[in-house]
Each structure stands twice: as C-alpha cells, then as structure tokens.
Short mmCIF file of N, CA, C and O in Angstrom, two decimals:
data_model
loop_
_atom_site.label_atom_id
_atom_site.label_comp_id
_atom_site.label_asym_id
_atom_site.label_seq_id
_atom_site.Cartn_x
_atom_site.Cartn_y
_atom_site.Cartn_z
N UNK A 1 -30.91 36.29 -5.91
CA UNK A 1 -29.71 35.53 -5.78
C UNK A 1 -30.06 34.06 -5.99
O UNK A 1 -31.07 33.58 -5.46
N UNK A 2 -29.28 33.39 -6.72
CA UNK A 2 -30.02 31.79 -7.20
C UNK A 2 -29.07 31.21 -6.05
O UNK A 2 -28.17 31.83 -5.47
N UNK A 3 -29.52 29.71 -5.82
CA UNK A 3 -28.88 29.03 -4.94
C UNK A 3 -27.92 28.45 -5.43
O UNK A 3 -28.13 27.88 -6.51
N UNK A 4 -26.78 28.39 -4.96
CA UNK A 4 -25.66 27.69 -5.08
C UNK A 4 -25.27 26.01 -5.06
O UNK A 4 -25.63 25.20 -4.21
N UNK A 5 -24.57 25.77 -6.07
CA UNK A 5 -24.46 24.18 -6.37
C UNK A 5 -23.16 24.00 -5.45
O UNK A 5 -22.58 24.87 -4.80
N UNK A 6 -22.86 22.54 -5.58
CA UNK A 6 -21.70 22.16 -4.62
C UNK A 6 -19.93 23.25 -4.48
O UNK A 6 -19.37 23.69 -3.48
N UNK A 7 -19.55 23.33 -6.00
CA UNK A 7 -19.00 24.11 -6.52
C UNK A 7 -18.90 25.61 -5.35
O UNK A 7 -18.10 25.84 -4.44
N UNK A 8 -19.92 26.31 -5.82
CA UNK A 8 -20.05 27.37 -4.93
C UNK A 8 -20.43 27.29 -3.57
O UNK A 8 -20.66 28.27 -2.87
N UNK A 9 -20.49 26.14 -3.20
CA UNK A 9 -20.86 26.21 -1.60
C UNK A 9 -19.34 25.65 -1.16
O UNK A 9 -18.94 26.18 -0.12
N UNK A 10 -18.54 24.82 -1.69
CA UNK A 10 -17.02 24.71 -1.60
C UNK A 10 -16.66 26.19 -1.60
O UNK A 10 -16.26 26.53 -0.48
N UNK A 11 -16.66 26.96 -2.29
CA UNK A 11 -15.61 28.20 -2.46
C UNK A 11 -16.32 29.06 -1.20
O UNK A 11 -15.52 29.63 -0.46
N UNK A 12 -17.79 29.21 -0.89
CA UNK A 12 -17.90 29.66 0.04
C UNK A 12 -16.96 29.36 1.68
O UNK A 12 -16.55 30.21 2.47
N UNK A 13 -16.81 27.63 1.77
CA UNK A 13 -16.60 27.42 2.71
C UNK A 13 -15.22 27.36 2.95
O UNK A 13 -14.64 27.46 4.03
N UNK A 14 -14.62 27.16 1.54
CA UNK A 14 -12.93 27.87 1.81
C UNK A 14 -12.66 29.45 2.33
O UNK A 14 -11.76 29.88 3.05
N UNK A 15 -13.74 30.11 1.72
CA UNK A 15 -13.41 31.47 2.33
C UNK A 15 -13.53 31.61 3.49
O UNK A 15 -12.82 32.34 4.18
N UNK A 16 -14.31 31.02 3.82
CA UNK A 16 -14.73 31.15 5.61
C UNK A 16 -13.68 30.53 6.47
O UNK A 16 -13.18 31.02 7.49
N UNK A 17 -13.39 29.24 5.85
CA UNK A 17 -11.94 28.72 6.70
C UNK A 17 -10.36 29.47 6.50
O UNK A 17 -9.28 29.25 7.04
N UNK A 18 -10.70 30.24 5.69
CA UNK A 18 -9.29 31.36 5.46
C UNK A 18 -9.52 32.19 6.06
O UNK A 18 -8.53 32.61 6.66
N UNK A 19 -11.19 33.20 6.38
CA UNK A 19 -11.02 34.00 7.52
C UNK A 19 -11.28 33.38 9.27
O UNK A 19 -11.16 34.06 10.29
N UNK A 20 -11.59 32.11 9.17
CA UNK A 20 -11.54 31.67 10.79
C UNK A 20 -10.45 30.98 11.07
O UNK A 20 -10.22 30.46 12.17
N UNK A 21 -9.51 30.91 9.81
CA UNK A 21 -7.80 30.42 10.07
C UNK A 21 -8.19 28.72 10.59
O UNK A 21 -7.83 28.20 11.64
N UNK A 22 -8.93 28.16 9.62
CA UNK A 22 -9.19 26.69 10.26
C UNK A 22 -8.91 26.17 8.60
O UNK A 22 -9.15 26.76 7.55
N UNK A 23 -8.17 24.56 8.90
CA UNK A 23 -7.90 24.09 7.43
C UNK A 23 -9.24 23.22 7.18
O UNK A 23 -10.11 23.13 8.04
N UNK A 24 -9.34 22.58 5.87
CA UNK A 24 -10.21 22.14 5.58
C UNK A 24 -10.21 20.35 6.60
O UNK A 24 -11.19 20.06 7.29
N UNK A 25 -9.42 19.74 6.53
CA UNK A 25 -9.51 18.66 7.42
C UNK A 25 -9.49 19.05 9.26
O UNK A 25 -9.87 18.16 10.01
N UNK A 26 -9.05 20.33 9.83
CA UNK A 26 -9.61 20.65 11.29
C UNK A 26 -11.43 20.64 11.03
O UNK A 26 -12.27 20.01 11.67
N UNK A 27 -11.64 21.59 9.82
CA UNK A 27 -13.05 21.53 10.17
C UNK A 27 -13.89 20.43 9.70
O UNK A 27 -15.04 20.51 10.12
N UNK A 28 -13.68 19.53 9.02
CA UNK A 28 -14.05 18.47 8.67
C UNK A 28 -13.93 17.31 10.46
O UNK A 28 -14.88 16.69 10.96
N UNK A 29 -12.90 17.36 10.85
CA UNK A 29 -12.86 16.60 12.10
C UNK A 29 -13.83 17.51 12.86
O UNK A 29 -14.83 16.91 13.26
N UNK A 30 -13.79 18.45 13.08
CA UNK A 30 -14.58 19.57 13.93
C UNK A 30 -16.18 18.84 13.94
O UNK A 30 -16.77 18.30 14.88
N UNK A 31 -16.64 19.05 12.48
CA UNK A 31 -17.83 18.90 11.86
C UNK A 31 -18.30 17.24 12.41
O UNK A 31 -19.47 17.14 12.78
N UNK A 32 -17.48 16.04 12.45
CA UNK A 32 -17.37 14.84 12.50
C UNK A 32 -17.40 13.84 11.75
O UNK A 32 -17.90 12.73 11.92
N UNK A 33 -16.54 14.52 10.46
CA UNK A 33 -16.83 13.67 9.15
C UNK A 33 -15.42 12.81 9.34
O UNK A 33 -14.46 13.19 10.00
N UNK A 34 -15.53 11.68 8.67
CA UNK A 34 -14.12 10.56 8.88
C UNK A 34 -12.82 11.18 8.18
O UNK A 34 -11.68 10.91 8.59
N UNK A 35 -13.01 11.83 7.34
CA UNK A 35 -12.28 12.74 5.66
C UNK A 35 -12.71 13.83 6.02
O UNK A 35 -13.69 14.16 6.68
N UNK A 36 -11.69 14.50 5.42
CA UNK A 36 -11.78 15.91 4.84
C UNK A 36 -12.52 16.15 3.08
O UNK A 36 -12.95 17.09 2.41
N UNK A 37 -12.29 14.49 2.89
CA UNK A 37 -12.80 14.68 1.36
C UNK A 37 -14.02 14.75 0.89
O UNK A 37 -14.36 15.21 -0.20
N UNK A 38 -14.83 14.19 1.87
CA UNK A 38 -15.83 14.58 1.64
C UNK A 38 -16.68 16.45 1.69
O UNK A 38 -17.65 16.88 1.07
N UNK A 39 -15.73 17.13 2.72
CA UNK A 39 -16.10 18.45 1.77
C UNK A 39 -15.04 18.88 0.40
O UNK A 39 -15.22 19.73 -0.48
N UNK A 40 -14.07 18.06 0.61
CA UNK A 40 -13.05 18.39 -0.60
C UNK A 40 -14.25 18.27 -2.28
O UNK A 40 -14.34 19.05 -3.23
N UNK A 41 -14.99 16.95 -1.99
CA UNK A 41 -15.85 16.61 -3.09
C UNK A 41 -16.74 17.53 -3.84
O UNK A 41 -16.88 17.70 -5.05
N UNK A 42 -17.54 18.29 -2.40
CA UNK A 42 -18.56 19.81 -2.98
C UNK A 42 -17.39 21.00 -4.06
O UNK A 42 -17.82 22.00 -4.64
N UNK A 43 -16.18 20.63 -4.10
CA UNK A 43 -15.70 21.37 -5.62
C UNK A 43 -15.85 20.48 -6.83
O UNK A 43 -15.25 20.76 -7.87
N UNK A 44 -16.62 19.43 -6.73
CA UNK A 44 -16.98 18.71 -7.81
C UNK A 44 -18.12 18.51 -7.77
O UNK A 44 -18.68 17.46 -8.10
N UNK A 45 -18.60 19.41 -7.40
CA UNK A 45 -20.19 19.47 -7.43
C UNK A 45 -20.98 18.56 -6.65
O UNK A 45 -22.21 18.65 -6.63
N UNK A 46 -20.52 17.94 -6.19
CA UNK A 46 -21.43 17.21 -4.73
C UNK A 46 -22.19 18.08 -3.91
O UNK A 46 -21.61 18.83 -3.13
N UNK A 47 -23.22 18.07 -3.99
CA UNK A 47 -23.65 19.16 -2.83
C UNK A 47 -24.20 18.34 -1.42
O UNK A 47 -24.63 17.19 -1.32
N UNK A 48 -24.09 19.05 -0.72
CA UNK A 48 -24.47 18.58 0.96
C UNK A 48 -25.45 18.42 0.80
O UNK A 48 -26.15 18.78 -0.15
N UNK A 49 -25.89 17.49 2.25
CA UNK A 49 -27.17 17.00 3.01
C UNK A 49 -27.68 18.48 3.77
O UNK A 49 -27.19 19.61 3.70
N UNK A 50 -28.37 18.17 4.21
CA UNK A 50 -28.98 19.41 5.00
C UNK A 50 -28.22 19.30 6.49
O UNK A 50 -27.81 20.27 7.13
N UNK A 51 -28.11 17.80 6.93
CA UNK A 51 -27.67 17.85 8.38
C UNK A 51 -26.03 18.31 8.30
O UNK A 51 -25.60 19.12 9.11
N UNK A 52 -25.10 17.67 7.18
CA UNK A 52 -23.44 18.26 6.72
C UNK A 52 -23.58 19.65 6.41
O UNK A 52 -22.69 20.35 6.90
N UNK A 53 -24.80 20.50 5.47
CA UNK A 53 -24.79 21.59 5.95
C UNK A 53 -24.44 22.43 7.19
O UNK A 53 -23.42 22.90 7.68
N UNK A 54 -26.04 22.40 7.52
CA UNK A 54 -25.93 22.71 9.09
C UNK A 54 -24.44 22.57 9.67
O UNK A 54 -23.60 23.47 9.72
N UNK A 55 -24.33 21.47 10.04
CA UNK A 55 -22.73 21.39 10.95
C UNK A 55 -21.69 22.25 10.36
O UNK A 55 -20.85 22.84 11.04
N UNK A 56 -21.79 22.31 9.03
CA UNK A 56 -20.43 22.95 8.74
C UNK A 56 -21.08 24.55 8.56
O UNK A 56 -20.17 25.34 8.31
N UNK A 57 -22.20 25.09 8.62
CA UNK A 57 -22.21 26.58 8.58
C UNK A 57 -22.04 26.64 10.46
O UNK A 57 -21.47 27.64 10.89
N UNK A 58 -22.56 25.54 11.55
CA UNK A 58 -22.54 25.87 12.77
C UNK A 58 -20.99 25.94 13.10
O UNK A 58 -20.81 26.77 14.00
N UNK A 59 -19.70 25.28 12.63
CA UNK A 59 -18.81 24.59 13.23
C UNK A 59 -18.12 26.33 12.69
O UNK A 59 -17.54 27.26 13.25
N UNK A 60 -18.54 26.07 11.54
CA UNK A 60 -17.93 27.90 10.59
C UNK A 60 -18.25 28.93 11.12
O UNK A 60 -17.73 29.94 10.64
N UNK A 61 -19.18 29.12 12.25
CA UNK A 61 -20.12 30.44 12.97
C UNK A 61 -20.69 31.29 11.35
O UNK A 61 -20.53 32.47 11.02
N UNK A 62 -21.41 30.14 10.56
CA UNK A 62 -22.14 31.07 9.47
C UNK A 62 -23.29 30.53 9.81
O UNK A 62 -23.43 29.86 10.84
N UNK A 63 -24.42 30.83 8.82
CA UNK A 63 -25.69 30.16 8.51
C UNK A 63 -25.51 29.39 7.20
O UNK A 63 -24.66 29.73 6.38
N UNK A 64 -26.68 27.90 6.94
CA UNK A 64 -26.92 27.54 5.84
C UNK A 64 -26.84 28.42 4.53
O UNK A 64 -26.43 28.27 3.38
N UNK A 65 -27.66 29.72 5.53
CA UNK A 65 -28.34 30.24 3.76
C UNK A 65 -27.14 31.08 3.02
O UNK A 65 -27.06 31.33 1.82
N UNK A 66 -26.12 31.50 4.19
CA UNK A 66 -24.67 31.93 3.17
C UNK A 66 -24.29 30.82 2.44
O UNK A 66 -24.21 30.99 1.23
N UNK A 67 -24.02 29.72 2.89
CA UNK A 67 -23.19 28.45 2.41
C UNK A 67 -24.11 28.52 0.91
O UNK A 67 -23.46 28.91 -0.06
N UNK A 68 -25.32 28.23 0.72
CA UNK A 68 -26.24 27.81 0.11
C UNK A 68 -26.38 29.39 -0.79
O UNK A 68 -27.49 29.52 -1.32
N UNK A 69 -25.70 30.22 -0.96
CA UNK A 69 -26.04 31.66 -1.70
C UNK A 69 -27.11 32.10 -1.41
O UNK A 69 -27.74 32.40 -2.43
N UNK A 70 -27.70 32.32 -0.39
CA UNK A 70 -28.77 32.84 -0.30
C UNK A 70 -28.97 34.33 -0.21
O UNK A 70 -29.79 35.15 -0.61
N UNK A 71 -27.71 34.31 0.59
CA UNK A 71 -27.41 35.87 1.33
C UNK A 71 -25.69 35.87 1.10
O UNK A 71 -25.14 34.78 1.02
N UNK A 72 -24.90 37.09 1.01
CA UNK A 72 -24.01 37.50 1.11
C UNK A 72 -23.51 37.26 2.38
O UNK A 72 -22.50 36.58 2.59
N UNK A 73 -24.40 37.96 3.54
CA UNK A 73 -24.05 37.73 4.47
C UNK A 73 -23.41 36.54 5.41
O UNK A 73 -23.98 35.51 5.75
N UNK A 74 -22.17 36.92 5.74
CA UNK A 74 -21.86 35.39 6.35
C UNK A 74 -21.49 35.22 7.87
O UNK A 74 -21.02 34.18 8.34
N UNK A 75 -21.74 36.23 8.50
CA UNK A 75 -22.12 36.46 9.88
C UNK A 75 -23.02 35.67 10.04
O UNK A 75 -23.87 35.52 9.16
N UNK A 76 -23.05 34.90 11.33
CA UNK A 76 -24.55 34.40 12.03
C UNK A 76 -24.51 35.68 13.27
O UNK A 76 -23.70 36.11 14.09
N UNK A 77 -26.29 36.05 12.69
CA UNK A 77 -26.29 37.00 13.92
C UNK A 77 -26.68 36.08 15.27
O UNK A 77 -26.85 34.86 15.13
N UNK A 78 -26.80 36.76 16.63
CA UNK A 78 -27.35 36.21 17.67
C UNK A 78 -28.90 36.91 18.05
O UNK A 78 -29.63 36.83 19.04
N UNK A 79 -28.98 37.53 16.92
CA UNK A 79 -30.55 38.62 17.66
C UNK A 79 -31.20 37.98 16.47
O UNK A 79 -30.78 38.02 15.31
N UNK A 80 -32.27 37.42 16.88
CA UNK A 80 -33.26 36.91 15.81
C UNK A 80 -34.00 37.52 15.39
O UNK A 80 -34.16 38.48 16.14
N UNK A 81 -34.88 37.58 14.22
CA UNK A 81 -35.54 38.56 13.63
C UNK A 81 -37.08 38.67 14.41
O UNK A 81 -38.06 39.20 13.89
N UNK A 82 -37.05 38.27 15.28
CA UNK A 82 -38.19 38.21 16.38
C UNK A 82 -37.94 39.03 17.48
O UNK A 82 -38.92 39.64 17.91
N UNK A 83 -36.59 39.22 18.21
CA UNK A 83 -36.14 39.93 18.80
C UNK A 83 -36.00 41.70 18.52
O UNK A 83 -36.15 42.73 19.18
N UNK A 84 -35.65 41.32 17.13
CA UNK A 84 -35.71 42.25 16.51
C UNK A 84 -36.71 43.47 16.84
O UNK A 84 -36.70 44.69 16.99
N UNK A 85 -37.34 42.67 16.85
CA UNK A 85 -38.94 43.22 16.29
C UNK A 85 -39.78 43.84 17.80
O UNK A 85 -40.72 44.61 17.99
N UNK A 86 -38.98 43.16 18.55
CA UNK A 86 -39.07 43.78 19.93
C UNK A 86 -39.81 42.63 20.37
O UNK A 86 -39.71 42.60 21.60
N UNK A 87 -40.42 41.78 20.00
CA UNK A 87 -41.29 40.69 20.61
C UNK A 87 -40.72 39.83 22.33
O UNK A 87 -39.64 39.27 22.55
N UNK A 88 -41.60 39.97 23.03
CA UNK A 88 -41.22 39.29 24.12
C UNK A 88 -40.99 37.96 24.16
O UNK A 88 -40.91 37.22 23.18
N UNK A 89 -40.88 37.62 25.50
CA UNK A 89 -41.20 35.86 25.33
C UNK A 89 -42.17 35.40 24.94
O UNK A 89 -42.25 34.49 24.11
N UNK A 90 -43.06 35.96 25.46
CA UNK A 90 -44.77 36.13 25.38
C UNK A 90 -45.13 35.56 24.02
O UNK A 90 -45.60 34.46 23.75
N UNK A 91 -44.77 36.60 23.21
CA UNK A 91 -45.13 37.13 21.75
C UNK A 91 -44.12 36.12 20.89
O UNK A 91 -44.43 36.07 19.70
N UNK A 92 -42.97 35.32 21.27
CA UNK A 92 -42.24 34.45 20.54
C UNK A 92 -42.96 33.20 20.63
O UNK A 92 -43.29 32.67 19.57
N UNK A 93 -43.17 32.80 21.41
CA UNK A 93 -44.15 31.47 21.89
C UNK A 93 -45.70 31.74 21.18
O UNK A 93 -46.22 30.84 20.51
N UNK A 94 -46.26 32.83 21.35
CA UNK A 94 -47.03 33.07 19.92
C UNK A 94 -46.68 32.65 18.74
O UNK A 94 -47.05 31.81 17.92
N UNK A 95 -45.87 33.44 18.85
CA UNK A 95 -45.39 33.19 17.28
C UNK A 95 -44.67 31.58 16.70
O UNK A 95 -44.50 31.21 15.54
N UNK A 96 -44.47 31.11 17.57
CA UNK A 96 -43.87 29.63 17.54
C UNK A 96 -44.92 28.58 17.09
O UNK A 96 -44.81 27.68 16.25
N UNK A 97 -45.78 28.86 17.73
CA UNK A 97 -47.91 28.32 17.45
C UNK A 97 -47.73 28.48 15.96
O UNK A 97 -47.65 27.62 15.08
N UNK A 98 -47.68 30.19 15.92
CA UNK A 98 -48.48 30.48 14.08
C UNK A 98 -47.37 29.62 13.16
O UNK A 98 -47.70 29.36 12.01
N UNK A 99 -45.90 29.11 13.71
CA UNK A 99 -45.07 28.62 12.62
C UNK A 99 -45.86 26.87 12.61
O UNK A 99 -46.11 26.27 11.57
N UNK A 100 -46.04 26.50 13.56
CA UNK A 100 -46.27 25.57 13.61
C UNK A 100 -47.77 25.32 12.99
O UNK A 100 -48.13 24.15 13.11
N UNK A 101 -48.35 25.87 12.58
CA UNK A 101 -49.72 25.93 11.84
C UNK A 101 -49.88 26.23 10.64
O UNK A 101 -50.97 26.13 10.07
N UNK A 102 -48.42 26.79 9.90
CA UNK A 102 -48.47 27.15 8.62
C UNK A 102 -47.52 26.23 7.85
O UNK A 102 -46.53 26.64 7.26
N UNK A 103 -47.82 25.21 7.90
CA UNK A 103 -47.56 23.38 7.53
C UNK A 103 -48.14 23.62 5.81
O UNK A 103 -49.30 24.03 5.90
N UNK A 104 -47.93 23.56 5.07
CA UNK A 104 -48.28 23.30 3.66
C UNK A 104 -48.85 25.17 2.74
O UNK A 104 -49.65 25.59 1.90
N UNK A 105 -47.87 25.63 3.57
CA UNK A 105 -47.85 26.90 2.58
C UNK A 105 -47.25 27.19 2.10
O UNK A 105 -46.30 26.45 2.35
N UNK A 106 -46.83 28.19 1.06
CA UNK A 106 -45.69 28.66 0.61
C UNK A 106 -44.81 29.74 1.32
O UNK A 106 -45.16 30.42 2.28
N UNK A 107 -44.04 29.78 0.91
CA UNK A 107 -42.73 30.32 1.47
C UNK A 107 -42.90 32.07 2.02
O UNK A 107 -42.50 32.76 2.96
N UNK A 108 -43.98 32.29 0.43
CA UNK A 108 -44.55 33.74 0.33
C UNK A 108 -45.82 33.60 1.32
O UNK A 108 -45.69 34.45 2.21
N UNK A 109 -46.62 33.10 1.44
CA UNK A 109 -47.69 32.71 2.22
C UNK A 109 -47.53 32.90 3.68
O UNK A 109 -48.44 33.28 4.41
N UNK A 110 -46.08 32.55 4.16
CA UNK A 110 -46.21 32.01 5.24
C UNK A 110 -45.35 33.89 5.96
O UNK A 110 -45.47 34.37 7.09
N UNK A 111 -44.71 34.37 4.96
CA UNK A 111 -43.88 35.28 4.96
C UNK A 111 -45.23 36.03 5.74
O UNK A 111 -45.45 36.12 6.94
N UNK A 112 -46.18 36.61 4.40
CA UNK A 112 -47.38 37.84 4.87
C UNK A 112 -48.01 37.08 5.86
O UNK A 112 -48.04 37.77 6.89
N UNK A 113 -48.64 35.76 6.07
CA UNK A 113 -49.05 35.45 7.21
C UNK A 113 -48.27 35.63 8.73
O UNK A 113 -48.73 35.70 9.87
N UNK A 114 -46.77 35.67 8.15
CA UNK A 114 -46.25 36.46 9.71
C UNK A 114 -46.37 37.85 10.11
O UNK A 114 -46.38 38.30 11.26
N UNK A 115 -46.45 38.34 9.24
CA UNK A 115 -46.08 39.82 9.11
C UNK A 115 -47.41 40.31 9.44
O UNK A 115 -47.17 41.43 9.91
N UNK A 116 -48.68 40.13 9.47
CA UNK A 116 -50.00 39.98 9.74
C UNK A 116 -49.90 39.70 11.20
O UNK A 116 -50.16 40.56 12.04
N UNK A 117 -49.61 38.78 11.41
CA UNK A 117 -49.49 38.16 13.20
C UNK A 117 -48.54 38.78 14.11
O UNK A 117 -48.60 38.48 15.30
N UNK A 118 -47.64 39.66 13.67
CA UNK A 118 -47.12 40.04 14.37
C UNK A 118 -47.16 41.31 15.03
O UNK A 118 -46.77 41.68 16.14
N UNK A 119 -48.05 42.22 13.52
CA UNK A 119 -49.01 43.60 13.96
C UNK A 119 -50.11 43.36 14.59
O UNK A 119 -50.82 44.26 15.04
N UNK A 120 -50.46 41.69 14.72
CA UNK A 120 -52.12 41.98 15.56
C UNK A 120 -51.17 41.69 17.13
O UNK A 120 -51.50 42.39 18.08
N UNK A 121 -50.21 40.83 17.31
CA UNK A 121 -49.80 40.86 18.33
C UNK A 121 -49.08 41.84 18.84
O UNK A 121 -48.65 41.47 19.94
N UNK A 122 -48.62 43.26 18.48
CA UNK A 122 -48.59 44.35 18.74
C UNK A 122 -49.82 45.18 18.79
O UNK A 122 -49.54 46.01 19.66
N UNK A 123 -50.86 45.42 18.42
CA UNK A 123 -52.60 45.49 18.42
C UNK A 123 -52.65 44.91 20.13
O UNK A 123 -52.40 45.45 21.21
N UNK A 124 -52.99 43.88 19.82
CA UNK A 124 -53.26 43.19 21.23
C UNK A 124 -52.30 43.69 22.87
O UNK A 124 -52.68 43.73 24.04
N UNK A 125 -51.10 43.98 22.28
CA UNK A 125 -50.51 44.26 23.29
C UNK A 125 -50.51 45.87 24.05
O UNK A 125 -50.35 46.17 25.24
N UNK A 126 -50.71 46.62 23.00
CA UNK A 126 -51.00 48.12 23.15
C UNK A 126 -52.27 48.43 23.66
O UNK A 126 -52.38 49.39 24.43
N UNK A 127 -53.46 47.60 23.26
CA UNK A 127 -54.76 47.25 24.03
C UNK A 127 -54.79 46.95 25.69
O UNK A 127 -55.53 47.49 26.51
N UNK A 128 -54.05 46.22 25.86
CA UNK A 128 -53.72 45.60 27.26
C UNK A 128 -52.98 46.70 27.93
O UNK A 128 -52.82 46.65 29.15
N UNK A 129 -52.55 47.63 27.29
CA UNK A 129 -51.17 48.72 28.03
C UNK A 129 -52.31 50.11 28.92
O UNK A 129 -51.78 51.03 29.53
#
C-alpha cells in the first residue's frame, strides 16, 4: 500500500467525520486549529505535520497510519501488539529498552530484531516457570 498524499489523507478524514457524525470545522476546533481550512487545504494536496496528524487521527479515534494509507484499517485498537502477544509488564518494559536501543536501524531491522527479543523473552520466562 503506498502512502498517501494530502489529497487522500483529506478523503480519508472526510470519511471518518461522516462516520463519527462530526463536521469538518467541529473537528478542526476539536483538534485546536484557528480554521477549518487548514484541513480543508490537505484536498489540495497540503499534507500534514506529524503533530496535525496525530491530533486529528486522536480527535477521529483512528491512527496516523490509516490517515497516511498505511492500513485500511481505521479502528484504533486498545490492545497493543505487545499485549497481544501476551507480554507482561515485565516483558513490555523489556521491550521498551530493546526500542530504545534500536536508534539508527531500519524499519526491517528493527522489525526481526523484535521478533527475536520477544521469543528469547518467552525462552527466559518458561526457564524461570
């Protein structure tokens, strides 16, 4: 899925305000922008900041990466993919370390380097049981 230009992150965020029944200037005040025009603009290809992101996928109950085409999905879940995974507190605060240490990798890099850390921290924990 390629990422989306201003254009398509506008049409995303009209859809979302047609299913959360909010107009484009409520969520623009919501968000804390002075205008509504300034998201009116992302149909002319303006694309957002990262922080006008954010606010408007938080204010929308989506994520960035719908706004941004990343994913179809336009639910924000509440179970994180750590939770998921069954990880405790324990094992999140681990895992919070290994994010914080994988500073200048790639995207793919950092992906198998989790996925690695998270079977030794299941290893480790079945050891201890």
């Amino acid at each position: 899925m390629s990422k989306a230009n201003g254009i398509q992150i506008y049409q995303r965020i009209k859809r979302l305000t047609e299913i959360r029944k909010i107009s484009i200037k409520d969520l623009a005040n919501k968000v804390g922008f002075k205008s509504p025009s300034t998201i009116y603009n992302y149909k002319y290809n303006v694309t957002p900041g990262k922080a006008s992101l954010n606010a408007i996928a938080d204010a929308l109950n989506t994520t960035p990466e719908f706004l941004l085409g990343e994913t179809d999905d336009w639910q924000k879940h509440t179970v994180t993919p750590e939770q998921e995974l069954g990880l405790d507190k324990d094992d999140q605060e681990m895992l919070a370390l290994f994010r914080k240490s994988t500073d200048g990798m790639t995207e793919e890099e950092k992906e198998k380097f989790k996925q690695s850390f998270v079977k030794l921290l299941k290893v480790a924990k079945d050891l201890n049981s």
